[in-house]
Every structure is written in C-alpha cells, then in structure tokens.
Amino acid sequence: DEGPGGDIVVFARSDARSAVSLDEALWRVQAFADAGADALFVDALRTREELKAFCAVAPGVPKMANMLEGGGSTPICTPAELQDMGFTVVAYPLSLLAASVRAMETALGGIRDAGYPPEGLLPTFGELQEVVGFPRYYEEEARYDTTSSK
C-alpha cells in the first residue's frame, strides 16, 4: 500500500454515465473516493451541469475532465471554466496528435511542391536536439562511459 504522499496515484474511472446513468456514475466515484482513490474521472459527462455535479462529489478529491476535441460527449470548456467548476486535471487527448498531423501534411506538401518543407516550419537541428532531450542524454552517456579516460 503506497499510502498518502507516495509516488503512485490512483485515478478511479467510471464509464457508468454512458452505460447506466449519471446517478450511478456519481455513486461509483463516491465509492471510489471512500475506498481511497487519489483522483476521480467520469467519462462522457454530457452537460456543464453534469460536470458541476461530478465536482460536487467527494470534495477534496481531485477531479479530471476529458476534453475530447472534435466529437466527444462532454462539452468543451476552457481551462478557466473547468477550474471554476472544481477540476484540477484536464486531458486534451487529441490536440497534439491533430496538430502533428497538420504539421506533417504541411511539411509533406512542401516537399512535394518545392522539394523542401516551407521556410520556418522546421526547427534547427540544435533546437530539435534540445527539445527532445539530447543534452541530458549526452550527460548520462558521458557519466556511464567506460571507453575513455576521464
């Protein structure tokens, strides 16, 4: 048992809103909180009122909202709106993937049309290395290097 203050966080999820009812989903997340869940999530809440009702359950236990871009059941709310309702964690599960797809389409279109992606679209190689963590990797590599004298 990790207990409070440990490294493991238990997010308890209920899909009962879609499968049964809002009342069942709220009952379940209260039971999860009573059993010691660290955070709560109800999938597919359908209105702002349902989002608020969820946040009223188990005060003090963090709640997560899922802002499924472009087609989920839950209304898209701003981070400020969600915070005002009582949410402390928000997932935007498709934003980065969708933005990446558009960037890839743009880059490939540039290669197709001009032989190279549009100017300014790509970071420098040094910037790319920094973003993906190469400097830290190189530090770790040097720390464990047994092939050269130090």
mmCIF file of C-alpha atoms in Angstrom:
data_model
loop_
_atom_site.group_PDB
_atom_site.id
_atom_site.type_symbol
_atom_site.label_atom_id
_atom_site.label_comp_id
_atom_site.label_asym_id
_atom_site.label_seq_id
_atom_site.Cartn_x
_atom_site.Cartn_y
_atom_site.Cartn_z
ATOM 1 C CA ASP A 1 0.000 0.000 0.000
ATOM 2 C CA GLU A 2 1.644 3.175 -1.214
ATOM 3 C CA GLY A 3 -0.443 5.393 1.080
ATOM 4 C CA PRO A 4 -0.684 9.198 1.116
ATOM 5 C CA GLY A 5 2.370 11.014 -0.147
ATOM 6 C CA GLY A 6 3.605 8.066 -2.220
ATOM 7 C CA ASP A 7 4.640 8.049 -5.854
ATOM 8 C CA ILE A 8 1.645 6.096 -7.149
ATOM 9 C CA VAL A 9 -1.554 7.987 -7.942
ATOM 10 C CA VAL A 10 -4.762 6.004 -8.374
ATOM 11 C CA PHE A 11 -7.188 7.598 -10.844
ATOM 12 C CA ALA A 12 -10.553 5.897 -10.460
ATOM 13 C CA ARG A 13 -12.632 5.974 -13.643
ATOM 14 C CA SER A 14 -16.303 5.306 -14.192
ATOM 15 C CA ASP A 15 -17.957 4.739 -17.552
ATOM 16 C CA ALA A 16 -21.345 4.345 -15.888
ATOM 17 C CA ARG A 17 -22.654 7.662 -17.254
ATOM 18 C CA SER A 18 -22.991 6.170 -20.723
ATOM 19 C CA ALA A 19 -23.720 2.604 -19.657
ATOM 20 C CA VAL A 20 -26.226 3.226 -16.848
ATOM 21 C CA SER A 21 -26.934 6.772 -15.621
ATOM 22 C CA LEU A 22 -25.440 9.920 -14.161
ATOM 23 C CA ASP A 23 -26.633 8.934 -10.681
ATOM 24 C CA GLU A 24 -24.889 5.563 -10.959
ATOM 25 C CA ALA A 25 -21.670 7.210 -12.141
ATOM 26 C CA LEU A 26 -21.733 9.689 -9.257
ATOM 27 C CA TRP A 27 -22.443 6.908 -6.756
ATOM 28 C CA ARG A 28 -19.498 4.929 -8.111
ATOM 29 C CA VAL A 29 -16.991 7.769 -7.933
ATOM 30 C CA GLN A 30 -18.091 8.492 -4.356
ATOM 31 C CA ALA A 31 -17.465 4.811 -3.573
ATOM 32 C CA PHE A 32 -14.042 5.069 -5.252
ATOM 33 C CA ALA A 33 -13.213 8.106 -3.107
ATOM 34 C CA ASP A 34 -14.401 6.307 0.024
ATOM 35 C CA ALA A 35 -12.125 3.393 -0.902
ATOM 36 C CA GLY A 36 -9.132 5.739 -1.118
ATOM 37 C CA ALA A 37 -8.824 6.763 -4.757
ATOM 38 C CA ASP A 38 -6.447 9.682 -5.215
ATOM 39 C CA ALA A 39 -8.355 11.244 -8.123
ATOM 40 C CA LEU A 40 -11.659 10.696 -9.924
ATOM 41 C CA PHE A 41 -12.861 10.661 -13.536
ATOM 42 C CA VAL A 42 -16.295 10.107 -15.060
ATOM 43 C CA ASP A 43 -16.253 9.554 -18.803
ATOM 44 C CA ALA A 44 -18.782 11.101 -21.200
ATOM 45 C CA LEU A 45 -20.464 13.684 -18.994
ATOM 46 C CA ARG A 46 -22.911 15.442 -21.297
ATOM 47 C CA THR A 47 -23.567 18.939 -19.939
ATOM 48 C CA ARG A 48 -21.913 21.639 -17.881
ATOM 49 C CA GLU A 49 -24.425 20.816 -15.157
ATOM 50 C CA GLU A 50 -23.238 17.207 -15.112
ATOM 51 C CA LEU A 51 -19.628 18.406 -14.912
ATOM 52 C CA LYS A 52 -20.548 20.551 -11.899
ATOM 53 C CA ALA A 53 -22.479 17.699 -10.268
ATOM 54 C CA PHE A 54 -19.421 15.474 -10.609
ATOM 55 C CA CYS A 55 -17.200 18.103 -8.971
ATOM 56 C CA ALA A 56 -19.604 18.282 -6.023
ATOM 57 C CA VAL A 57 -18.964 14.607 -5.209
ATOM 58 C CA ALA A 58 -16.152 13.819 -2.741
ATOM 59 C CA PRO A 59 -14.929 17.363 -2.035
ATOM 60 C CA GLY A 60 -11.174 17.498 -1.711
ATOM 61 C CA VAL A 61 -10.533 14.596 -4.091
ATOM 62 C CA PRO A 62 -9.080 15.874 -7.395
ATOM 63 C CA LYS A 63 -11.309 15.515 -10.462
ATOM 64 C CA MET A 64 -10.264 15.059 -14.090
ATOM 65 C CA ALA A 65 -12.091 16.315 -17.168
ATOM 66 C CA ASN A 66 -11.565 14.912 -20.662
ATOM 67 C CA MET A 67 -11.913 17.477 -23.431
ATOM 68 C CA LEU A 68 -12.146 15.122 -26.402
ATOM 69 C CA GLU A 69 -11.655 17.512 -29.280
ATOM 70 C CA GLY A 70 -13.985 17.184 -32.232
ATOM 71 C CA GLY A 71 -16.538 14.644 -31.185
ATOM 72 C CA GLY A 72 -16.800 13.629 -27.547
ATOM 73 C CA SER A 73 -19.940 13.683 -25.432
ATOM 74 C CA THR A 74 -18.564 16.200 -22.950
ATOM 75 C CA PRO A 75 -18.896 19.875 -23.838
ATOM 76 C CA ILE A 76 -15.566 21.573 -24.497
ATOM 77 C CA CYS A 77 -14.818 24.097 -21.762
ATOM 78 C CA THR A 78 -11.896 26.431 -21.242
ATOM 79 C CA PRO A 79 -9.332 25.618 -18.566
ATOM 80 C CA ALA A 80 -10.630 28.571 -16.525
ATOM 81 C CA GLU A 81 -14.222 27.293 -16.728
ATOM 82 C CA LEU A 82 -13.121 23.832 -15.654
ATOM 83 C CA GLN A 83 -11.098 25.200 -12.774
ATOM 84 C CA ASP A 84 -14.092 27.275 -11.641
ATOM 85 C CA MET A 85 -16.198 24.090 -11.655
ATOM 86 C CA GLY A 86 -13.630 22.331 -9.465
ATOM 87 C CA PHE A 87 -11.497 20.326 -11.886
ATOM 88 C CA THR A 88 -7.779 20.089 -11.169
ATOM 89 C CA VAL A 89 -6.715 17.852 -14.072
ATOM 90 C CA VAL A 90 -7.736 18.192 -17.719
ATOM 91 C CA ALA A 91 -6.850 15.931 -20.644
ATOM 92 C CA TYR A 92 -6.809 17.163 -24.233
ATOM 93 C CA PRO A 93 -6.133 13.747 -25.782
ATOM 94 C CA LEU A 94 -6.131 14.690 -29.463
ATOM 95 C CA SER A 95 -4.703 18.225 -29.572
ATOM 96 C CA LEU A 96 -1.049 17.304 -30.023
ATOM 97 C CA LEU A 97 -1.781 14.430 -32.369
ATOM 98 C CA ALA A 98 -4.051 16.598 -34.536
ATOM 99 C CA ALA A 99 -1.534 19.461 -34.615
ATOM 100 C CA SER A 100 1.209 16.981 -35.513
ATOM 101 C CA VAL A 101 -0.855 15.568 -38.378
ATOM 102 C CA ARG A 102 -1.408 19.070 -39.793
ATOM 103 C CA ALA A 103 2.305 19.884 -39.481
ATOM 104 C CA MET A 104 3.223 16.630 -41.253
ATOM 105 C CA GLU A 105 0.752 17.384 -44.049
ATOM 106 C CA THR A 106 2.251 20.860 -44.437
ATOM 107 C CA ALA A 107 5.812 19.525 -44.477
ATOM 108 C CA LEU A 108 4.985 16.776 -46.970
ATOM 109 C CA GLY A 109 3.117 19.240 -49.174
ATOM 110 C CA GLY A 110 6.195 21.478 -49.186
ATOM 111 C CA ILE A 111 8.427 18.573 -50.134
ATOM 112 C CA ARG A 112 6.001 17.571 -52.899
ATOM 113 C CA ASP A 113 5.613 21.111 -54.270
ATOM 114 C CA ALA A 114 9.015 22.704 -53.708
ATOM 115 C CA GLY A 115 11.373 19.895 -52.752
ATOM 116 C CA TYR A 116 11.675 21.099 -49.146
ATOM 117 C CA PRO A 117 9.306 21.997 -46.285
ATOM 118 C CA PRO A 118 8.203 25.641 -46.037
ATOM 119 C CA GLU A 119 10.760 28.080 -44.622
ATOM 120 C CA GLY A 120 10.398 28.496 -40.884
ATOM 121 C CA LEU A 121 8.392 25.303 -40.392
ATOM 122 C CA LEU A 122 11.308 23.265 -39.095
ATOM 123 C CA PRO A 123 13.447 23.941 -36.036
ATOM 124 C CA THR A 124 17.203 23.938 -36.434
ATOM 125 C CA PHE A 125 18.893 20.632 -35.710
ATOM 126 C CA GLY A 126 20.214 22.106 -32.455
ATOM 127 C CA GLU A 127 16.714 23.212 -31.412
ATOM 128 C CA LEU A 128 15.340 19.778 -32.218
ATOM 129 C CA GLN A 129 18.059 18.109 -30.147
ATOM 130 C CA GLU A 130 17.261 20.401 -27.200
ATOM 131 C CA VAL A 131 13.509 19.801 -27.371
ATOM 132 C CA VAL A 132 13.813 16.016 -27.440
ATOM 133 C CA GLY A 133 16.385 15.935 -24.629
ATOM 134 C CA PHE A 134 19.682 15.139 -26.341
ATOM 135 C CA PRO A 135 21.793 17.290 -23.961
ATOM 136 C CA ARG A 136 20.552 15.304 -20.947
ATOM 137 C CA TYR A 137 21.091 12.054 -22.843
ATOM 138 C CA TYR A 138 24.663 13.072 -23.674
ATOM 139 C CA GLU A 139 25.293 13.907 -19.992
ATOM 140 C CA GLU A 140 24.053 10.458 -18.974
ATOM 141 C CA GLU A 141 26.113 8.838 -21.728
ATOM 142 C CA ALA A 142 29.274 10.576 -20.508
ATOM 143 C CA ARG A 143 28.529 9.620 -16.910
ATOM 144 C CA TYR A 144 28.485 5.927 -17.780
ATOM 145 C CA ASP A 145 31.187 5.972 -20.462
ATOM 146 C CA THR A 146 33.803 3.292 -19.777
ATOM 147 C CA THR A 147 35.654 3.609 -23.088
ATOM 148 C CA SER A 148 37.589 6.808 -22.431
ATOM 149 C CA SER A 149 39.711 8.135 -19.587
ATOM 150 C CA LYS A 150 38.103 10.834 -17.528
#
